């Protein structure tokens, strides 16, 4: 009898392991991407409206969307697709992260479960609102700094165009652009990769110029009362040549107090802290340059500052 129970237990354990392994393999191969995971049934919301674009701008967008976009990567909040010409990335929201577990719906008749379900719905809705708000702040105030070309958060009848995308496995999908929420952005190379390339080629001056431009860009944002709640500078910053770009724009906020030097000096020190340490390990000459520039901006109090880091495990995949 004991052998029979052990045999059953072994079969059950094996089945669980195989099911789990198959699930992990499927996720690894597909990245969890499905059309349903980037599709919503949202109705129009006034707060997500953008200023009308000109006919010339609309024609340029249609030209961009006439090419194919292929899976590039994913972050916590979006799937990223790259255009065939290599100039743009297109981001779709990973809506599965903003939806409560389906099984909760089957037990909503239980009061305690329903309260938990409603709590999760409210929490996830707030997170999605924060994401869309960050995208819109970036689109309205930071197009040059983010390379944002277009933002589409409300369903429209503007394009009447089908977009072709290819998922991670290479399967083709057709999307009705008017019914999708998305962000179109210029494609940049990662900040650290760009600096590594400059230094390999002996282009120290270009590396320093990129650092100067990065500090100038961030300071300009602070002075205008704009802030990024994500301190993962290296993961969320890209560059085209010596021009820096924010490639993750989901946590930008309007924060008037940021224009106060006593506020933004600490913020700047914290935001560049890990980047400075990375440069010290890999490119000491550039680390010294960054340190000098920071001291010029912050002043002698920099020597006593302690970094106040937000989102130390922040995500990003080329945006």
Coordinates of N, CA and C in Angstrom, one line a residue, residues 53-135:
X53 N -2.9 66.9 -34.3 CA -1.7 67.0 -35.2 C -2.1 67.5 -36.6
X54 N -1.1 68.0 -37.3 CA -1.4 68.5 -38.6 C -1.5 67.4 -39.6
X55 N -2.0 67.7 -40.8 CA -2.0 66.7 -41.9 C -0.7 66.2 -42.2
X56 N 0.3 67.1 -42.2 CA 1.7 66.7 -42.6 C 2.2 65.7 -41.5
X57 N 1.9 66.0 -40.3 CA 2.4 65.1 -39.2 C 1.7 63.7 -39.3
X58 N 0.4 63.8 -39.6 CA -0.4 62.5 -39.8 C 0.2 61.7 -40.9
X59 N 0.5 62.3 -42.0 CA 1.0 61.6 -43.2 C 2.4 61.0 -42.8
X60 N 3.2 61.7 -42.0 CA 4.5 61.2 -41.6 C 4.3 60.0 -40.7
X61 N 3.3 60.0 -39.8 CA 3.1 58.9 -39.0 C 2.6 57.7 -39.8
X62 N 1.8 57.9 -40.8 CA 1.3 56.8 -41.6 C 2.4 56.2 -42.4
X63 N 3.4 57.0 -42.8 CA 4.6 56.5 -43.5 C 5.4 55.6 -42.5
X64 N 5.6 56.1 -41.3 CA 6.3 55.3 -40.3 C 5.6 54.0 -40.0
X65 N 4.3 54.0 -39.9 CA 3.5 52.8 -39.6 C 3.3 51.9 -40.8
X66 N 3.7 52.3 -41.9 CA 3.6 51.5 -43.1 C 4.6 50.4 -43.1
X67 N 5.7 50.5 -42.3 CA 6.7 49.5 -42.2 C 6.4 48.5 -41.1
X68 N 7.1 47.5 -41.1 CA 6.9 46.4 -40.1 C 7.6 46.7 -38.8
X69 N 7.1 46.3 -37.7 CA 7.7 46.4 -36.4 C 7.9 45.1 -35.8
X70 N 9.1 44.8 -35.2 CA 9.5 43.5 -34.7 C 9.8 43.5 -33.2
X71 N 9.5 42.5 -32.5 CA 9.7 42.4 -31.1 C 11.1 42.7 -30.7
X72 N 11.3 43.6 -29.8 CA 12.6 44.0 -29.3 C 12.9 43.6 -27.9
X73 N 11.9 43.8 -27.0 CA 12.1 43.5 -25.6 C 10.8 43.9 -24.8
X74 N 11.0 43.8 -23.5 CA 9.8 44.1 -22.7 C 10.4 44.7 -21.4
X75 N 9.5 45.5 -20.7 CA 9.8 45.9 -19.4 C 8.7 45.5 -18.5
X76 N 8.6 46.0 -17.3 CA 7.5 45.7 -16.4 C 6.2 46.1 -16.9
X77 N 6.2 47.2 -17.7 CA 4.9 47.9 -18.0 C 4.6 47.9 -19.5
X78 N 5.6 47.5 -20.4 CA 5.3 47.6 -21.8 C 6.1 46.5 -22.6
X79 N 5.5 46.2 -23.8 CA 6.2 45.5 -24.8 C 6.7 46.4 -25.8
X80 N 8.0 46.2 -26.3 CA 8.6 47.1 -27.2 C 8.9 46.5 -28.5
X81 N 8.6 47.2 -29.6 CA 8.8 46.7 -30.9 C 9.6 47.7 -31.7
X82 N 10.5 47.3 -32.5 CA 11.4 48.2 -33.3 C 11.0 48.2 -34.8
X83 N 11.1 49.4 -35.4 CA 10.7 49.5 -36.8 C 11.9 48.9 -37.6
X84 N 11.5 48.4 -38.8 CA 12.5 47.8 -39.7 C 13.6 48.7 -40.1
X85 N 13.3 50.1 -40.2 CA 14.4 51.0 -40.5 C 15.3 51.3 -39.4
X86 N 15.0 50.8 -38.2 CA 15.9 51.0 -37.0 C 15.8 52.3 -36.4
X87 N 14.8 53.2 -36.8 CA 14.7 54.5 -36.3 C 13.8 54.7 -35.2
X88 N 12.8 53.8 -35.0 CA 11.7 54.0 -34.0 C 11.5 52.8 -33.2
X89 N 10.9 53.0 -32.0 CA 10.4 51.9 -31.2 C 8.9 52.3 -30.9
X90 N 8.1 51.2 -30.8 CA 6.7 51.3 -30.5 C 6.4 50.6 -29.2
X91 N 5.7 51.2 -28.3 CA 5.5 50.6 -27.0 C 4.0 50.4 -26.7
X92 N 3.6 49.1 -26.4 CA 2.3 48.8 -26.0 C 2.2 48.4 -24.5
X93 N 1.2 48.8 -23.9 CA 1.1 48.5 -22.4 C 0.9 47.0 -22.2
X94 N 1.5 46.5 -21.2 CA 1.3 45.1 -20.8 C 0.1 45.1 -19.8
X95 N -1.1 45.0 -20.4 CA -2.3 45.1 -19.6 C -2.4 44.0 -18.6
X96 N -1.8 42.9 -18.8 CA -1.9 41.8 -17.8 C -1.4 42.2 -16.4
X97 N -0.5 43.2 -16.4 CA 0.0 43.7 -15.1 C -0.9 44.6 -14.4
X98 N -1.9 45.1 -15.1 CA -2.9 46.0 -14.6 C -4.3 45.4 -14.4
X99 N -4.4 44.1 -14.5 CA -5.6 43.4 -14.3 C -5.5 42.4 -13.2
X100 N -6.5 42.4 -12.3 CA -6.5 41.5 -11.2 C -6.6 40.0 -11.7
X101 N -6.2 39.1 -10.8 CA -6.3 37.7 -11.2 C -7.7 37.3 -11.6
X102 N -7.9 36.6 -12.7 CA -9.2 36.2 -13.1 C -9.9 35.4 -12.1
X103 N -9.2 34.5 -11.4 CA -9.9 33.6 -10.5 C -10.7 34.3 -9.4
X104 N -10.3 35.6 -9.1 CA -11.0 36.3 -8.1 C -12.5 36.6 -8.5
X105 N -12.7 36.7 -9.8 CA -14.1 37.0 -10.3 C -15.0 35.8 -9.9
X106 N -14.5 34.6 -9.8 CA -15.3 33.5 -9.6 C -15.8 33.4 -8.1
X107 N -15.1 34.2 -7.3 CA -15.4 34.1 -5.8 C -15.8 35.4 -5.3
X108 N -16.3 36.3 -6.1 CA -16.7 37.6 -5.7 C -17.9 37.6 -4.8
X109 N -18.7 36.5 -4.8 CA -19.8 36.3 -3.9 C -19.4 36.2 -2.5
X110 N -18.1 35.9 -2.2 CA -17.6 35.8 -0.9 C -17.2 37.2 -0.4
X111 N -17.8 37.8 0.6 CA -17.5 39.2 0.9 C -16.0 39.5 1.1
X112 N -15.3 38.7 1.8 CA -13.9 39.0 2.0 C -13.1 39.0 0.8
X113 N -13.4 38.0 -0.1 CA -12.7 37.9 -1.4 C -13.0 39.1 -2.3
X114 N -14.3 39.5 -2.3 CA -14.7 40.6 -3.1 C -14.1 41.9 -2.7
X115 N -13.9 42.1 -1.4 CA -13.2 43.3 -0.9 C -11.8 43.3 -1.4
X116 N -11.2 42.2 -1.3 CA -9.8 42.0 -1.8 C -9.7 42.3 -3.3
X117 N -10.7 41.7 -4.0 CA -10.7 41.9 -5.5 C -10.9 43.4 -5.8
X118 N -11.8 44.1 -5.2 CA -12.0 45.5 -5.4 C -10.8 46.4 -5.0
X119 N -10.1 46.0 -4.0 CA -8.9 46.6 -3.6 C -7.8 46.5 -4.6
X120 N -7.7 45.3 -5.2 CA -6.7 45.1 -6.2 C -7.0 45.8 -7.5
X121 N -8.3 45.9 -7.8 CA -8.7 46.6 -9.0 C -8.3 48.1 -8.9
X122 N -8.7 48.7 -7.7 CA -8.4 50.1 -7.5 C -6.9 50.3 -7.5
X123 N -6.1 49.5 -6.9 CA -4.6 49.6 -6.9 C -4.0 49.6 -8.3
X124 N -4.5 48.6 -9.1 CA -3.9 48.4 -10.4 C -4.4 49.6 -11.3
X125 N -5.6 50.1 -11.1 CA -6.1 51.2 -11.9 C -5.2 52.5 -11.6
X126 N -4.9 52.6 -10.4 CA -4.0 53.8 -10.0 C -2.7 53.7 -10.7
X127 N -2.1 52.5 -10.7 CA -0.8 52.3 -11.3 C -0.9 52.6 -12.8
X128 N -2.0 52.1 -13.5 CA -2.1 52.4 -14.9 C -2.3 53.9 -15.1
X129 N -3.1 54.6 -14.3 CA -3.2 56.0 -14.4 C -1.9 56.7 -14.3
X130 N -1.0 56.2 -13.3 CA 0.3 56.9 -13.2 C 1.2 56.7 -14.4
X131 N 1.1 55.5 -15.0 CA 1.8 55.2 -16.2 C 1.4 56.1 -17.4
X132 N 0.1 56.2 -17.6 CA -0.4 57.1 -18.7 C -0.1 58.5 -18.4
X133 N -0.2 58.9 -17.1 CA 0.1 60.3 -16.7 C 1.6 60.6 -17.0
X134 N 2.5 59.7 -16.7 CA 3.9 59.9 -17.0 C 4.1 60.0 -18.5
X135 N 3.5 59.2 -19.3 CA 3.6 59.2 -20.7 C 3.1 60.6 -21.3

